[in-house]
XYZ file of N, CA and C in Angstrom:
357
model
N -19.470 31.854 42.959
C -19.739 33.223 43.343
C -18.429 33.875 43.791
N -18.149 35.046 43.237
C -16.953 35.785 43.611
C -17.265 36.592 44.865
N -16.477 36.370 45.902
C -16.764 36.984 47.195
C -15.927 38.218 47.491
N -14.698 38.229 46.972
C -13.797 39.356 47.178
C -13.117 39.666 45.852
N -13.131 40.916 45.442
C -12.498 41.312 44.197
C -11.576 42.489 44.453
N -10.283 42.275 44.213
C -9.300 43.348 44.399
C -9.043 44.057 43.075
N -8.601 45.292 43.189
C -8.169 46.053 42.024
C -7.207 47.136 42.483
N -6.524 47.733 41.505
C -5.667 48.874 41.815
C -4.179 48.610 41.722
N -3.782 47.358 41.613
C -2.359 47.080 41.521
C -1.803 47.484 40.163
N -0.581 47.998 40.177
C 0.103 48.350 38.939
C 1.582 48.562 39.224
N 2.312 48.954 38.200
C 3.737 49.225 38.355
C 3.946 50.699 38.623
N 4.734 50.995 39.657
C 5.044 52.388 40.001
C 6.515 52.500 40.365
N 6.995 53.728 40.395
C 8.375 53.952 40.809
C 8.445 54.142 42.318
N 9.623 53.882 42.844
C 9.861 54.071 44.270
C 9.476 55.497 44.681
N 8.787 55.585 45.806
C 8.303 56.872 46.286
C 6.888 57.198 45.855
N 6.350 56.411 44.939
C 5.011 56.646 44.429
C 3.929 56.142 45.355
N 2.686 56.308 44.915
C 1.523 55.908 45.704
C 0.564 55.083 44.862
N -0.169 54.237 45.540
C -1.237 53.453 44.926
C -2.357 53.299 45.942
N -3.572 53.113 45.430
C -4.685 52.745 46.300
C -5.296 51.462 45.784
N -5.280 50.456 46.628
C -5.919 49.185 46.308
C -7.344 49.190 46.842
N -8.211 48.535 46.097
C -9.606 48.403 46.515
C -9.988 46.934 46.560
N -10.891 46.613 47.454
C -11.407 45.251 47.559
C -12.904 45.353 47.820
N -13.689 44.928 46.855
C -15.136 44.937 47.013
C -15.598 43.559 47.430
N -16.432 43.526 48.454
C -16.834 42.253 49.048
C -18.334 42.025 48.954
N -18.700 40.767 48.840
C -20.099 40.405 48.999
C -20.514 40.771 50.424
N -21.759 41.148 50.605
C -22.204 41.676 51.895
C -21.916 40.712 53.045
N -22.180 39.448 52.841
C -21.975 38.467 53.917
C -20.510 38.377 54.315
N -19.639 38.675 53.390
C -18.200 38.652 53.670
C -17.766 39.968 54.285
N -18.314 41.066 53.785
C -17.909 42.387 54.264
C -18.198 42.549 55.750
N -19.224 41.870 56.231
C -19.608 42.006 57.637
C -18.890 41.020 58.550
N -17.929 40.312 58.025
C -17.125 39.408 58.847
C -16.413 40.203 59.952
N -15.916 39.507 60.938
C -15.228 40.135 62.069
C -14.027 40.957 61.626
N -13.305 40.468 60.633
C -12.100 41.165 60.186
C -11.960 41.094 58.673
N -11.526 42.201 58.102
C -11.089 42.259 56.708
C -9.648 42.748 56.718
N -8.854 42.223 55.801
C -7.465 42.633 55.826
C -6.777 42.518 54.485
N -5.602 43.111 54.432
C -4.727 43.030 53.260
C -3.500 42.208 53.618
N -3.160 41.295 52.734
C -1.977 40.467 52.861
C -1.168 40.617 51.578
N 0.082 40.255 51.636
C 0.879 40.295 50.418
C 1.863 39.131 50.408
N 2.240 38.772 49.190
C 3.235 37.726 49.014
C 4.237 38.188 47.979
N 5.482 38.344 48.412
C 6.562 38.727 47.509
C 7.119 37.463 46.875
N 7.746 37.598 45.728
C 8.335 36.431 45.060
C 9.302 35.704 45.983
N 9.097 34.417 46.121
C 9.992 33.602 46.931
C 9.803 33.725 48.422
N 8.780 34.440 48.839
C 8.544 34.637 50.280
C 7.149 34.147 50.667
N 6.968 33.983 51.954
C 5.660 33.584 52.455
C 4.711 34.780 52.490
N 3.443 34.457 52.434
C 2.442 35.509 52.527
C 2.456 36.115 53.923
N 2.273 37.429 53.995
C 2.306 38.123 55.286
C 1.151 39.110 55.379
N 0.734 39.362 56.589
C -0.311 40.349 56.810
C 0.274 41.750 56.678
N -0.416 42.613 55.995
C 0.008 43.998 55.805
C -0.793 44.926 56.719
N -2.108 44.796 56.676
C -2.971 45.637 57.500
C -4.304 44.928 57.691
N -4.842 45.024 58.894
C -6.135 44.401 59.165
C -7.068 45.396 59.839
N -8.359 45.201 59.585
C -9.385 46.131 60.083
C -10.508 45.296 60.689
N -10.594 45.325 62.002
C -11.663 44.597 62.665
C -12.975 45.359 62.576
N -14.060 44.619 62.698
C -15.383 45.230 62.604
C -15.610 46.255 63.707
N -14.930 46.062 64.850
C -15.105 47.012 65.960
C -14.221 48.248 65.821
N -13.459 48.308 64.732
C -12.651 49.483 64.465
C -11.171 49.334 64.737
N -10.770 48.259 65.416
C -9.343 48.068 65.667
C -8.599 47.847 64.351
N -7.485 48.527 64.220
C -6.664 48.444 63.017
C -5.241 48.077 63.404
N -4.638 47.218 62.628
C -3.257 46.805 62.873
C -2.470 46.887 61.575
N -1.207 47.266 61.696
C -0.302 47.329 60.548
C 0.959 46.524 60.817
N 1.500 45.963 59.757
C 2.822 45.373 59.853
C 3.827 46.491 60.098
N 4.866 46.203 60.853
C 5.865 47.235 61.155
C 6.445 47.851 59.887
N 6.598 47.041 58.851
C 7.247 47.510 57.619
C 6.440 48.570 56.887
N 5.149 48.678 57.202
C 4.313 49.632 56.451
C 3.741 50.737 57.323
N 3.976 50.685 58.615
C 3.441 51.714 59.511
C 3.902 53.097 59.092
N 2.960 54.023 59.060
C 3.277 55.384 58.675
C 3.246 55.623 57.171
N 3.152 54.556 56.394
C 3.121 54.695 54.929
C 1.814 54.203 54.332
N 1.237 53.170 54.928
C -0.001 52.575 54.410
C -1.157 52.898 55.347
N -2.347 53.030 54.760
C -3.551 53.269 55.543
C -4.665 52.366 55.037
N -5.254 51.609 55.949
C -6.388 50.766 55.607
C -7.669 51.486 56.007
N -8.688 51.368 55.163
C -9.954 52.020 55.472
C -11.098 51.245 54.827
N -12.308 51.570 55.250
C -13.493 50.893 54.733
C -14.538 51.927 54.319
N -15.293 51.589 53.299
C -16.456 52.374 52.899
C -17.652 51.445 52.999
N -18.393 51.570 54.087
C -19.488 50.648 54.346
C -20.621 50.780 53.328
N -20.772 51.953 52.740
C -21.826 52.140 51.742
C -21.518 51.381 50.460
N -20.243 51.092 50.248
C -19.826 50.412 49.016
C -19.306 49.002 49.259
N -19.373 48.532 50.504
C -18.817 47.209 50.840
C -17.376 47.080 50.341
N -16.599 48.111 50.521
C -15.259 48.148 49.941
C -14.206 48.449 51.002
N -13.136 47.700 50.919
C -11.954 47.879 51.759
C -10.868 48.498 50.894
N -10.145 49.454 51.457
C -9.077 50.134 50.719
C -7.742 49.954 51.415
N -6.697 50.088 50.625
C -5.347 50.195 51.175
C -4.648 51.315 50.418
N -4.465 52.429 51.088
C -3.716 53.537 50.513
C -2.248 53.321 50.826
N -1.439 53.258 49.794
C -0.017 52.970 49.964
C 0.782 54.166 49.462
N 1.514 54.796 50.345
C 2.351 55.944 50.004
C 3.821 55.602 50.230
N 4.684 56.410 49.662
C 6.138 56.225 49.820
C 6.532 54.780 49.536
N 6.052 54.273 48.431
C 6.301 52.874 48.100
C 7.774 52.609 47.876
N 8.180 51.397 48.251
C 9.565 50.959 48.144
C 9.624 49.689 47.315
N 10.768 49.390 46.736
C 10.870 48.137 45.965
C 10.486 46.906 46.786
N 10.765 46.928 48.076
C 10.428 45.767 48.910
C 8.925 45.630 49.149
N 8.132 46.582 48.704
C 6.676 46.454 48.767
C 6.118 45.658 47.577
N 6.991 45.332 46.656
C 6.556 44.560 45.485
C 5.990 43.216 45.898
N 4.887 42.846 45.273
C 4.285 41.552 45.554
C 2.851 41.509 45.096
N 2.227 40.370 45.307
C 0.814 40.239 45.012
C 0.047 40.508 46.307
N -0.900 41.410 46.223
C -1.668 41.830 47.384
C -3.041 41.178 47.345
N -3.397 40.584 48.463
C -4.657 39.870 48.582
C -5.530 40.511 49.656
N -6.797 40.541 49.378
C -7.797 40.917 50.361
C -8.330 39.619 50.979
N -8.600 39.642 52.274
C -9.073 38.432 52.933
C -10.065 38.778 54.032
N -10.869 37.794 54.383
C -11.864 37.974 55.434
C -11.755 36.833 56.442
N -12.069 37.175 57.678
C -11.937 36.186 58.748
C -13.064 36.361 59.756
N -13.365 35.263 60.449
C -14.314 35.320 61.564
C -13.640 35.800 62.848
N -12.319 35.981 62.807
C -11.572 36.249 64.025
C -10.907 37.617 63.992
N -10.705 38.190 65.169
C -10.034 39.476 65.259
C -8.613 39.368 64.722
N -8.151 40.473 64.136
C -6.825 40.561 63.521
C -6.675 39.608 62.345
N -7.809 39.159 61.828
C -7.852 38.309 60.630
C -7.093 37.001 60.773
N -7.048 36.475 61.992
C -6.482 35.150 62.139
C -7.323 34.127 61.399
N -6.665 33.124 60.847
C -7.364 32.045 60.151
C -8.319 32.574 59.087
N -7.866 33.540 58.313
C -8.690 34.058 57.220
C -9.036 32.919 56.266
N -10.306 32.834 55.895
C -10.721 31.695 55.080
C -11.386 32.089 53.767
N -11.488 33.380 53.511
C -12.002 33.835 52.217
C -10.969 34.779 51.638
N -10.566 34.508 50.400
C -9.483 35.264 49.763
C -9.901 35.744 48.390
N -9.390 36.926 48.035
C -9.549 37.389 46.676
C -8.493 36.764 45.780
N -8.549 37.151 44.511
C -7.620 36.566 43.542
C -6.263 37.269 43.540
N -6.190 38.433 44.179
C -4.933 39.162 44.275
C -4.772 40.193 43.185
N -3.982 41.212 43.510
C -3.643 42.251 42.541
C -2.155 42.550 42.675
N -1.470 42.661 41.550
C -0.019 42.745 41.551
C 0.469 44.179 41.669
N 1.375 44.377 42.615
C 2.028 45.671 42.808
C 3.517 45.494 42.533
N 4.045 46.319 41.646
C 5.467 46.275 41.335
C 6.050 47.667 41.539
N 7.060 47.750 42.395
C 7.700 49.035 42.685
C 9.136 48.964 42.188
N 9.463 49.834 41.276
C 10.808 49.842 40.714
C 11.633 50.968 41.324
N 12.926 50.716 41.430
C 13.817 51.718 42.047
C 14.311 52.730 41.032
C-alpha cells in the first residue's frame, strides 16, 4: 500500500517557483507531524519544513522566507510552495510522517520527487 505520494518536482531556473504536493493515506495524514525533507547529491538528508497537527510549523534556516508549507485537510494533501529557488535547493524532496512533534523519527516516507534548479 502506498502511503505517501509526492509530485511536482521538475527542472527550473534560479529565481523560479515550484509547488510540491504530497497526498497521504488518511491514517498517515493524521499523524502528529508531516514534513518535507530533501537530500542533495553527496549530502545527508535534511529537514526543510515540518507541520505539526497542532499547527506548529518549522522551517530550515536556508528556506525561511522563501518556502511555505501548508495542508489541505479535505484532500489529505501536504504542500510545499517554493519561491526564489536557488541552485543549492537542488535535490530529491521527500514527504514524511512522524508520531512526534517536529517530525522527529519520521518512519513513513514517500518515494521522493526531484527538484533541479539551474543557474
